[in-house]
Coordinates of C-alpha atoms in Angstrom, one line a residue:
X504 CA 99.8 143.6 110.2
X505 CA 99.9 139.5 110.7
X506 CA 99.6 138.2 114.4
X507 CA 100.5 134.9 115.5
X508 CA 99.0 134.6 119.1
X509 CA 99.7 131.8 121.7
X510 CA 96.0 131.1 121.9
X511 CA 96.1 130.5 118.1
X512 CA 99.0 128.1 118.4
X513 CA 97.2 125.9 121.4
X514 CA 94.3 125.6 119.3
X515 CA 96.1 124.6 116.3
X516 CA 98.3 122.3 118.0
X517 CA 94.6 120.6 119.3
X518 CA 93.2 120.4 115.6
X519 CA 96.3 118.9 114.5
X520 CA 96.5 116.3 117.1
X521 CA 92.9 115.7 116.5
X522 CA 92.7 115.3 112.7
X523 CA 96.1 114.2 112.0
X524 CA 96.9 112.3 115.3
X525 CA 100.2 114.9 114.9
X526 CA 101.6 115.5 118.8
X527 CA 103.0 119.6 119.4
X528 CA 104.6 120.0 122.3
X529 CA 105.2 123.8 123.3
X530 CA 108.7 123.2 122.1
X531 CA 107.7 122.9 118.5
X532 CA 105.1 125.7 118.3
X533 CA 108.4 127.3 116.4
X534 CA 107.3 125.0 113.3
X535 CA 103.5 126.3 113.5
X536 CA 104.0 129.5 113.6
X537 CA 106.4 129.2 110.7
X538 CA 103.4 127.3 108.9
X539 CA 101.1 130.1 109.8
X540 CA 103.0 133.0 108.3
X541 CA 103.5 131.5 105.3
X542 CA 99.6 130.1 104.3
X543 CA 97.5 132.9 106.4
X544 CA 98.9 135.8 103.6
X545 CA 97.8 133.2 101.1
X546 CA 94.5 133.1 102.6
X547 CA 94.1 136.7 103.0
X548 CA 93.8 136.7 106.9
X549 CA 96.1 138.2 109.3
X550 CA 94.3 137.4 112.4
X551 CA 95.6 133.8 113.4
X552 CA 92.4 132.6 115.5
X553 CA 90.5 133.4 112.4
X554 CA 92.5 131.0 110.2
X555 CA 92.8 128.2 112.6
X556 CA 88.9 128.6 112.7
X557 CA 88.8 128.0 109.2
X558 CA 91.1 125.1 109.3
X559 CA 88.3 123.5 111.0
X560 CA 86.3 123.2 108.0
X561 CA 88.3 123.5 105.2
X562 CA 90.0 120.4 105.1
X563 CA 92.1 120.9 102.0
X564 CA 93.8 123.8 103.5
X565 CA 94.8 122.2 106.9
X566 CA 96.4 119.2 104.3
X567 CA 98.3 121.9 102.8
X568 CA 99.4 123.4 105.8
X569 CA 100.7 120.0 107.2
X570 CA 103.9 119.8 105.1
X571 CA 105.0 123.0 106.1
X572 CA 104.3 122.0 109.7
X573 CA 106.7 119.5 109.9
X574 CA 109.5 121.6 109.4
X575 CA 110.3 121.3 112.9
X576 CA 111.2 117.5 112.8
X577 CA 114.4 118.2 110.8
X578 CA 118.3 117.9 112.8
X579 CA 121.6 118.5 111.8
X580 CA 123.5 115.2 110.6
X581 CA 119.9 113.6 110.1
X582 CA 120.8 110.0 109.3
X583 CA 124.4 108.7 110.6
X584 CA 124.4 106.2 108.0
X585 CA 124.0 108.4 104.5
X586 CA 126.2 111.4 106.3
X587 CA 128.8 108.5 106.7
X588 CA 128.7 108.0 102.9
X589 CA 128.5 112.2 102.6
X590 CA 131.7 112.2 104.4
X591 CA 133.7 109.5 103.0
X592 CA 132.8 108.9 99.2
X593 CA 130.1 111.5 98.1
X594 CA 131.3 114.6 98.8
X595 CA 134.9 113.9 98.5
X596 CA 134.7 111.9 95.1
X597 CA 132.1 115.3 93.6
X598 CA 134.6 118.0 94.8
X599 CA 137.4 116.1 93.2
X600 CA 135.8 115.5 89.8
X601 CA 134.6 119.3 89.9
X602 CA 137.9 120.7 90.3
X603 CA 139.4 118.3 87.5
X604 CA 136.6 119.6 85.5
X605 CA 137.5 123.8 86.8
X606 CA 134.1 123.8 87.8
X607 CA 132.0 124.4 91.4
X608 CA 130.4 121.3 92.7
X609 CA 127.0 121.7 92.5
X610 CA 124.5 120.3 95.1
X611 CA 120.7 120.5 95.8
X612 CA 119.0 120.5 99.2
X613 CA 115.6 120.2 97.9
X614 CA 113.1 120.6 101.1
X615 CA 115.9 122.6 103.5
X616 CA 113.1 123.6 106.1
X617 CA 115.4 125.8 108.4
X618 CA 118.4 124.7 107.3
X619 CA 119.8 122.2 109.3
X620 CA 120.6 120.1 106.3
X621 CA 122.8 122.5 104.2
X622 CA 124.6 123.6 106.9
X623 CA 125.7 119.8 107.8
X624 CA 126.7 119.8 104.1
X625 CA 128.5 122.8 104.3
X626 CA 130.2 121.8 107.6
X627 CA 131.6 118.7 105.8
X628 CA 132.4 120.5 102.6
X629 CA 134.7 123.0 104.7
X630 CA 135.9 120.2 106.6
X631 CA 137.1 118.2 102.9
X632 CA 139.2 121.7 102.0
X633 CA 136.3 122.9 99.7
X634 CA 136.1 127.1 99.9
X635 CA 132.9 128.8 99.4
X636 CA 133.7 129.8 96.0
X637 CA 134.0 126.1 94.8
X638 CA 130.7 125.4 96.1
X639 CA 127.4 125.9 94.9
X640 CA 125.3 124.8 97.5
X641 CA 121.2 125.7 96.3
X642 CA 118.5 125.1 99.4
X643 CA 115.1 125.6 99.1
X644 CA 112.3 125.2 100.5
X645 CA 108.3 125.9 99.2
X646 CA 108.1 127.3 103.2
X647 CA 109.4 131.1 102.9
X648 CA 109.1 131.5 106.6
X649 CA 111.9 128.7 107.2
X650 CA 113.7 129.6 104.0
X651 CA 114.2 133.2 106.1
X652 CA 114.4 131.5 109.5
X653 CA 117.2 129.5 107.7
X654 CA 119.3 132.6 106.3
X655 CA 119.2 133.5 109.9
X656 CA 121.3 130.4 110.6
X657 CA 120.1 130.7 114.3
X658 CA 119.5 127.6 116.3
X659 CA 118.5 127.0 120.1
X660 CA 120.7 124.9 121.8
X661 CA 119.2 121.9 121.9
X662 CA 118.6 121.8 118.3
X663 CA 122.7 121.7 118.3
X664 CA 123.7 119.7 121.6
X665 CA 124.1 116.5 119.3
X666 CA 126.7 117.9 117.2
X667 CA 130.8 117.3 118.1
X668 CA 132.3 120.0 120.4
X669 CA 135.2 120.5 118.1
X670 CA 132.4 121.7 115.0
X671 CA 130.4 123.6 117.6
X672 CA 133.7 125.5 118.2
X673 CA 134.6 125.8 114.8
X674 CA 131.0 126.7 113.2
X675 CA 128.9 128.3 115.7
X676 CA 129.2 131.2 118.0
X677 CA 127.3 131.4 121.5
X678 CA 123.6 134.2 121.0
X679 CA 121.2 134.7 123.5
X680 CA 119.0 131.4 123.6
X681 CA 121.4 129.5 121.5
X682 CA 123.9 129.4 118.8
X683 CA 124.6 130.8 115.3
X684 CA 126.1 129.7 112.0
X685 CA 129.2 131.3 111.6
X686 CA 129.6 133.9 108.7
X687 CA 132.2 132.1 107.0
X688 CA 130.0 129.1 106.7
X689 CA 126.8 130.8 105.6
X690 CA 128.9 131.9 102.6
X691 CA 128.9 128.3 101.5
X692 CA 125.0 128.3 101.1
X693 CA 122.3 130.3 99.2
X694 CA 118.8 130.0 99.8
X695 CA 115.7 130.1 97.9
X696 CA 111.7 129.3 97.9
X697 CA 110.9 126.9 95.6
X698 CA 107.7 124.5 94.8
X699 CA 109.0 121.0 93.9
X700 CA 105.7 120.4 92.2
X701 CA 105.7 122.7 89.4
X702 CA 106.1 121.3 85.9
X703 CA 109.3 123.2 85.5
X704 CA 112.4 123.9 87.4
X705 CA 113.3 127.2 85.7
X706 CA 116.6 127.9 87.9
X707 CA 118.1 124.7 87.3
X708 CA 119.9 123.7 84.1
X709 CA 119.9 120.5 82.5
X710 CA 122.5 117.9 83.6
X711 CA 124.0 120.5 85.7
X712 CA 123.9 118.7 89.6
X713 CA 126.4 116.9 91.2
X714 CA 123.9 115.9 94.0
X715 CA 120.5 116.5 94.8
X716 CA 119.0 115.8 98.8
X717 CA 115.4 115.6 98.6
X718 CA 114.7 113.5 102.1
X719 CA 111.6 113.1 103.9
X720 CA 109.5 115.0 101.4
X721 CA 108.0 112.7 98.9
X722 CA 106.3 110.9 101.4
X723 CA 103.6 114.3 101.3
X724 CA 103.1 113.8 97.7
X725 CA 101.2 111.4 95.4
X726 CA 102.4 108.5 93.2
X727 CA 102.1 110.9 89.6
X728 CA 103.7 114.1 91.4
X729 CA 106.7 112.0 92.7
X730 CA 107.4 110.3 89.1
X731 CA 106.9 113.9 87.7
X732 CA 109.6 115.0 90.2
X733 CA 111.7 111.5 89.5
X734 CA 111.7 112.9 86.0
X735 CA 112.8 116.5 86.7
X736 CA 115.7 115.3 89.1
X737 CA 116.7 112.9 86.7
X738 CA 117.1 115.8 84.1
X739 CA 118.9 118.1 86.4
X740 CA 121.8 115.4 87.3
X741 CA 124.6 115.2 85.4
X742 CA 125.7 111.3 84.1
X743 CA 126.4 109.2 87.0
X744 CA 125.3 112.0 89.8
X745 CA 123.1 110.8 93.1
X746 CA 119.8 111.5 94.8
X747 CA 119.4 110.7 98.2
X748 CA 115.9 110.1 99.5
X749 CA 114.9 110.0 103.3
X750 CA 116.1 106.6 105.2
X751 CA 112.2 105.4 105.1
X752 CA 111.5 106.8 101.3
X753 CA 111.8 104.2 98.2
X754 CA 111.4 104.2 94.4
X755 CA 110.7 100.7 94.4
X756 CA 107.4 99.8 92.4
X757 CA 107.0 104.5 91.7
X758 CA 110.1 105.1 89.4
X759 CA 113.0 102.8 87.6
X760 CA 115.1 105.2 85.7
X761 CA 117.6 105.5 88.6
X762 CA 120.5 102.5 89.6
X763 CA 120.3 101.8 93.4
X764 CA 123.9 101.6 94.8
X765 CA 125.0 101.4 98.5
X766 CA 127.8 103.2 100.3
X767 CA 128.5 102.8 103.5
X768 CA 125.4 100.7 104.3
X769 CA 123.1 103.8 103.0
X770 CA 121.1 103.2 99.6
X771 CA 121.2 106.0 97.3
X772 CA 120.0 106.5 93.4
X773 CA 122.5 107.5 90.8
X774 CA 121.5 108.7 87.6
X775 CA 123.2 106.3 85.1
X776 CA 126.1 106.9 83.0
X777 CA 124.9 105.9 79.9
X778 CA 122.3 107.6 77.5
X779 CA 118.8 107.4 79.0
X780 CA 116.1 106.1 77.1
X781 CA 113.4 108.4 76.1
X782 CA 110.1 107.9 78.3
X783 CA 107.2 110.6 78.5
X784 CA 107.4 112.6 81.6
X785 CA 105.5 110.6 84.3
X786 CA 105.6 107.4 83.2
X787 CA 105.6 104.7 85.9
X788 CA 108.4 102.0 86.1
X789 CA 108.8 99.0 84.2
X790 CA 107.5 95.9 85.9
X791 CA 110.1 94.1 88.6
X792 CA 110.6 90.7 89.4
X793 CA 111.6 89.3 92.8
X794 CA 114.5 87.2 93.5
X795 CA 114.1 84.3 95.6
X796 CA 115.7 83.8 98.7
X797 CA 118.4 81.4 98.4
X798 CA 118.5 78.8 102.2
X799 CA 122.0 79.6 102.5
X800 CA 123.8 82.6 101.3
X801 CA 127.5 82.7 101.2
X802 CA 129.4 85.8 102.6
X803 CA 129.4 88.2 99.6
X804 CA 132.7 89.9 98.5
X805 CA 130.6 93.5 97.7
X806 CA 127.5 95.1 99.1
X807 CA 124.4 94.8 96.6
X808 CA 121.2 96.2 97.1
X809 CA 119.0 95.1 99.3
X810 CA 116.1 92.5 97.1
X811 CA 112.6 94.4 97.2
X812 CA 109.8 93.8 99.8
X813 CA 107.8 90.8 98.1
X814 CA 104.4 91.4 97.0
X815 CA 101.9 89.4 98.9
X816 CA 98.9 88.3 96.2
X817 CA 96.1 89.1 97.2
X818 CA 92.9 86.6 98.0
X819 CA 90.2 86.8 95.7
X820 CA 87.6 88.2 98.0
X821 CA 89.6 90.4 101.1
X822 CA 88.6 88.4 104.4
X823 CA 85.0 89.7 106.0
X824 CA 85.7 92.0 109.4
X825 CA 84.6 88.8 111.6
X826 CA 87.6 87.4 109.7
X827 CA 89.8 90.2 110.9
X828 CA 89.2 89.6 113.9
X829 CA 89.6 86.1 114.4
X830 CA 93.2 86.6 112.8
X831 CA 92.3 85.8 109.5
X832 CA 90.5 83.0 109.1
X833 CA 89.0 83.2 106.1
X834 CA 86.6 79.5 106.1
X835 CA 83.1 81.4 105.8
X836 CA 84.3 83.3 102.6
X837 CA 82.2 82.1 99.2
X838 CA 85.0 82.6 97.2
X839 CA 88.6 80.1 97.5
X840 CA 91.3 82.2 98.8
X841 CA 94.6 81.4 100.2
X842 CA 94.4 80.9 103.7
X843 CA 96.8 81.9 106.5
X844 CA 97.0 79.8 109.7
X845 CA 94.7 80.9 112.9
X846 CA 96.9 81.3 115.8
X847 CA 96.3 78.7 118.5
X848 CA 96.8 79.6 122.0
X849 CA 100.0 77.8 122.3
X850 CA 101.5 79.7 119.0
X851 CA 100.5 82.9 120.7
X852 CA 102.5 81.8 123.9
X853 CA 105.3 81.3 121.7
X854 CA 105.5 84.4 120.3
X855 CA 104.9 86.2 123.4
X856 CA 108.1 84.8 124.8
X857 CA 110.3 86.9 122.3
X858 CA 112.5 84.0 121.3
X859 CA 116.1 84.9 121.1
X860 CA 117.5 81.7 119.0
X861 CA 120.7 82.7 117.4
X862 CA 119.6 83.6 113.7
X863 CA 120.8 81.6 111.2
X864 CA 124.3 82.2 109.5
X865 CA 123.1 83.6 106.4
X866 CA 120.5 86.3 107.7
X867 CA 123.3 88.0 109.4
X868 CA 125.1 88.7 106.0
X869 CA 121.9 90.4 104.7
X870 CA 121.3 93.7 103.9
X871 CA 118.5 95.1 106.5
X872 CA 115.9 94.9 103.3
X873 CA 116.9 91.8 102.8
X874 CA 116.4 90.7 106.1
X875 CA 112.7 92.0 105.9
X876 CA 112.4 90.1 103.2
X877 CA 113.1 86.8 104.6
X878 CA 110.5 87.4 107.6
X879 CA 108.0 88.1 105.3
X880 CA 108.7 84.8 103.2
X881 CA 108.4 83.6 106.8
X882 CA 105.2 84.8 107.7
X883 CA 103.7 83.4 104.2
X884 CA 104.3 80.2 105.4
X885 CA 103.1 80.8 108.5
X886 CA 106.1 80.7 110.9
X887 CA 105.3 83.7 112.9
X888 CA 107.5 83.3 115.8
X889 CA 110.8 83.2 113.3
X890 CA 109.6 86.0 111.6
X891 CA 108.9 88.1 115.1
X892 CA 112.5 86.8 116.3
X893 CA 113.9 88.0 112.7
X894 CA 112.3 91.4 112.7
X895 CA 112.9 92.0 116.4
X896 CA 116.8 91.3 115.6
X897 CA 116.7 93.6 112.3
X898 CA 115.4 96.0 114.8
X899 CA 118.2 96.0 117.7
X900 CA 120.6 96.3 114.3
X901 CA 118.4 99.2 113.0
X902 CA 115.8 101.0 115.1
X903 CA 114.7 103.4 113.5
X904 CA 114.1 101.0 110.1
X905 CA 110.3 101.8 109.1
X906 CA 109.1 98.8 107.1
X907 CA 110.5 96.9 110.1
X908 CA 109.0 98.8 113.0
X909 CA 105.6 98.9 110.9
X910 CA 106.1 95.2 110.4
X911 CA 106.7 94.2 114.0
X912 CA 103.5 96.0 114.8
X913 CA 101.3 94.1 112.6
X914 CA 103.5 90.8 114.0
X915 CA 102.7 92.0 117.7
X916 CA 99.1 92.7 117.3
X917 CA 98.1 89.0 115.0
X918 CA 100.2 87.0 118.1
X919 CA 97.7 89.4 120.8
X920 CA 100.5 91.8 122.0
X921 CA 98.6 95.0 121.5
X922 CA 100.7 97.0 124.4
X923 CA 103.9 96.1 122.1
X924 CA 101.9 96.7 118.6
X925 CA 100.7 100.4 119.8
X926 CA 104.4 101.0 121.0
X927 CA 105.9 100.0 117.6
X928 CA 103.6 102.3 115.6
X929 CA 104.3 104.7 118.4
X930 CA 108.0 104.7 117.3
X931 CA 107.6 104.5 113.6
X932 CA 105.5 108.2 114.2
X933 CA 108.2 109.2 116.0
X934 CA 110.4 108.5 113.3
X935 CA 107.8 110.4 110.7
X936 CA 105.3 111.7 112.4
X937 CA 102.9 111.7 109.0
X938 CA 103.2 108.4 108.8
X939 CA 99.6 106.9 107.2
X940 CA 100.6 103.4 107.5
X941 CA 101.1 103.8 111.4
X942 CA 97.5 104.8 111.5
X943 CA 96.3 102.2 109.0
X944 CA 97.9 99.2 110.6
X945 CA 97.2 101.2 114.4
X946 CA 93.5 100.4 113.0
X947 CA 93.7 97.2 112.2
X948 CA 95.5 96.6 115.9
X949 CA 92.5 98.6 117.5
X950 CA 90.5 96.4 115.6
X951 CA 91.9 93.1 116.2
X952 CA 91.6 93.7 120.2
X953 CA 88.2 94.7 119.5
X954 CA 88.3 98.5 120.3
X955 CA 86.3 99.8 117.6
X956 CA 86.1 103.4 118.3
X957 CA 90.2 103.6 118.8
X958 CA 89.8 101.6 115.2
X959 CA 87.8 104.2 113.7
X960 CA 89.9 107.0 114.9
X961 CA 93.0 105.9 113.7
X962 CA 91.6 105.2 110.3
X963 CA 90.1 108.6 110.2
X964 CA 93.7 109.8 110.7
X965 CA 95.0 107.8 108.1
X966 CA 92.4 108.8 105.5
X967 CA 92.7 112.6 106.4
X968 CA 96.3 112.7 105.4
X969 CA 95.6 110.3 102.2
X970 CA 92.1 110.8 101.8
X971 CA 92.6 108.7 98.3
X972 CA 93.8 105.7 100.0
X973 CA 91.4 102.9 98.8
X974 CA 92.2 100.3 101.2
X975 CA 91.9 102.8 104.2
X976 CA 88.2 103.9 102.9
X977 CA 87.4 99.9 102.6
X978 CA 88.9 99.0 106.1
X979 CA 86.8 101.8 107.5
X980 CA 83.7 100.3 106.0
X981 CA 84.5 97.2 108.1
X982 CA 84.7 99.0 111.2
X983 CA 81.3 100.8 110.4
X984 CA 79.9 97.3 110.2
X985 CA 81.2 96.2 113.2
X986 CA 79.3 99.5 114.8
X987 CA 76.6 98.5 112.9
X988 CA 76.3 101.6 111.3
X989 CA 75.3 99.8 107.8
X990 CA 75.0 103.5 105.9
X991 CA 78.4 104.8 107.2
X992 CA 79.4 101.5 105.7
X993 CA 78.1 101.4 102.7
X994 CA 79.4 105.2 102.0
X995 CA 82.7 103.7 103.0
X996 CA 82.8 101.0 100.0
X997 CA 81.8 103.5 97.6
X998 CA 84.3 105.4 98.9
X999 CA 86.9 102.9 98.8
X1000 CA 85.5 102.2 94.8
X1001 CA 85.5 105.6 93.4
X1002 CA 88.9 106.3 95.0
X1003 CA 90.5 103.7 92.6
X1004 CA 90.3 106.5 90.0
X1005 CA 93.4 107.2 91.6
X1006 CA 97.1 105.8 91.7
X1007 CA 97.3 103.8 94.8
X1008 CA 100.7 103.6 96.2
X1009 CA 102.4 100.2 98.2
X1010 CA 102.4 100.7 101.5
X1011 CA 105.2 100.0 103.6
X1012 CA 105.6 97.5 106.2
X1013 CA 103.6 94.4 105.5
X1014 CA 100.4 93.2 106.7
X1015 CA 99.4 89.2 105.4
X1016 CA 96.7 89.2 103.0
X1017 CA 96.2 93.1 102.8
X1018 CA 95.3 93.5 99.4
X1019 CA 97.8 95.5 97.0
X1020 CA 96.2 95.7 93.6
X1021 CA 93.4 97.9 92.7
X1022 CA 91.0 94.8 91.1
X1023 CA 91.6 92.9 94.5
X1024 CA 90.4 96.2 96.6
X1025 CA 87.5 96.7 94.0
X1026 CA 86.3 93.2 94.1
X1027 CA 86.4 93.0 97.8
X1028 CA 84.5 96.1 98.5
X1029 CA 82.1 95.3 95.2
X1030 CA 81.4 92.1 97.4
X1031 CA 80.8 93.3 100.7
X1032 CA 78.6 96.2 99.5
X1033 CA 76.2 93.9 97.6
X1034 CA 76.2 91.8 101.0
X1035 CA 75.2 95.3 102.3
X1036 CA 72.6 95.9 100.1
X1037 CA 70.7 92.4 100.2
X1038 CA 70.7 93.0 103.8
X1039 CA 68.4 94.8 106.2
X1040 CA 66.3 97.6 104.8
X1041 CA 67.8 100.9 105.1

């Protein structure tokens, strides 16, 4: 009989903190228990402590466990802007269309965890006057234990505390230790197990869905898996139907067959109404061009999607470890590169002063993505002070904007505000506990401060979460060089080169001069490796 002991939960929490930097307090042990009860039967073990011991030596198994652990980070009505769009536009329009066509409105909550998202949708549909018979709301998750918990519909009181009292009264009943969804609301939802990585969704008919929500799921997938999944989602949606991803998830440079629309300040993907051009499954997007930011922007009559964050051109050779330490001063490189200005003491002091100048009028009219785009252009010009002010103001308006949190953390570390940088990366991790970029940039911040053990620890966590991340291996090699561990540096440079056989995704956030192409990473790693090979004998 499968048993999960308190000691095993404590050991697992400590292991996840050590390997992935994932902090789980005893309040979150429920998610650990669910994850163990899903993976242990597949491993043939019934003793939880024996299974945790196996995890110490089997990193692949620990990585498979990670997405299941994160079910504890879901919540009711997560992302208010998206739910505002759902309440005011998406669900009313989908319901009206389904009634006109005398069919049920069809919705898929893909990656439903313990049920907060589909039950939130059910509450909105009930408030819109939809009857259960008018709704096909399918909620699925890979974690079968989470699905069973979702079917029960029981939640600790703290999980429902943020729901307005009128909704709590109507849709919940009090039970010992918390609240339970009333049976009339459970009738709206059917729960099921589903692996999103399978090549065919056997239970989904083509062009049958009005809406798919797959939020905070694809951050755990590699690029080919994401593209194949988007192909399947596209085929499952009706023409004109919608896909909602998580706040920090984007298909930019990943998949181009959806249209992006703005609703209630939230950006949503729509299947085009016109017939789709045939394309082989999993094929990547067409190249996308970037528009130039005008010096002034008049008020726009209608909202438009944000302009993508510009891709920074990579130098012919990535700066050496010493260059990173000296704030990207690349004067010693043999190959000419575009220079990022070294920061003077006066410049750093100005950045530390947290400038409060009023933002240009045009910047306040832009979407969050366009405002971040403007800040990146300021960085490219070497105007770090204005970039800091712009991103700080963006975070006043959008406190959970993941790209902005990562970018401001990088700006803080480059201008000497290491404590502020750490806080920004901690906020990013609070937003997305398995955010690889927060670990990568946290390692760079530690490297900037000369704290090499911390830098190595942060990069190690990033590479545990995403072993194929070539830039992570390259930066780890630079840390090893600084620690005079030349053999480890050689190994990491070789790892960086070998991982380039896998597609490399663009990182969220912005760090000046960080390479963004396989060619640039390969060239830099080979250059550094050759320099090491010519050095002192091993």
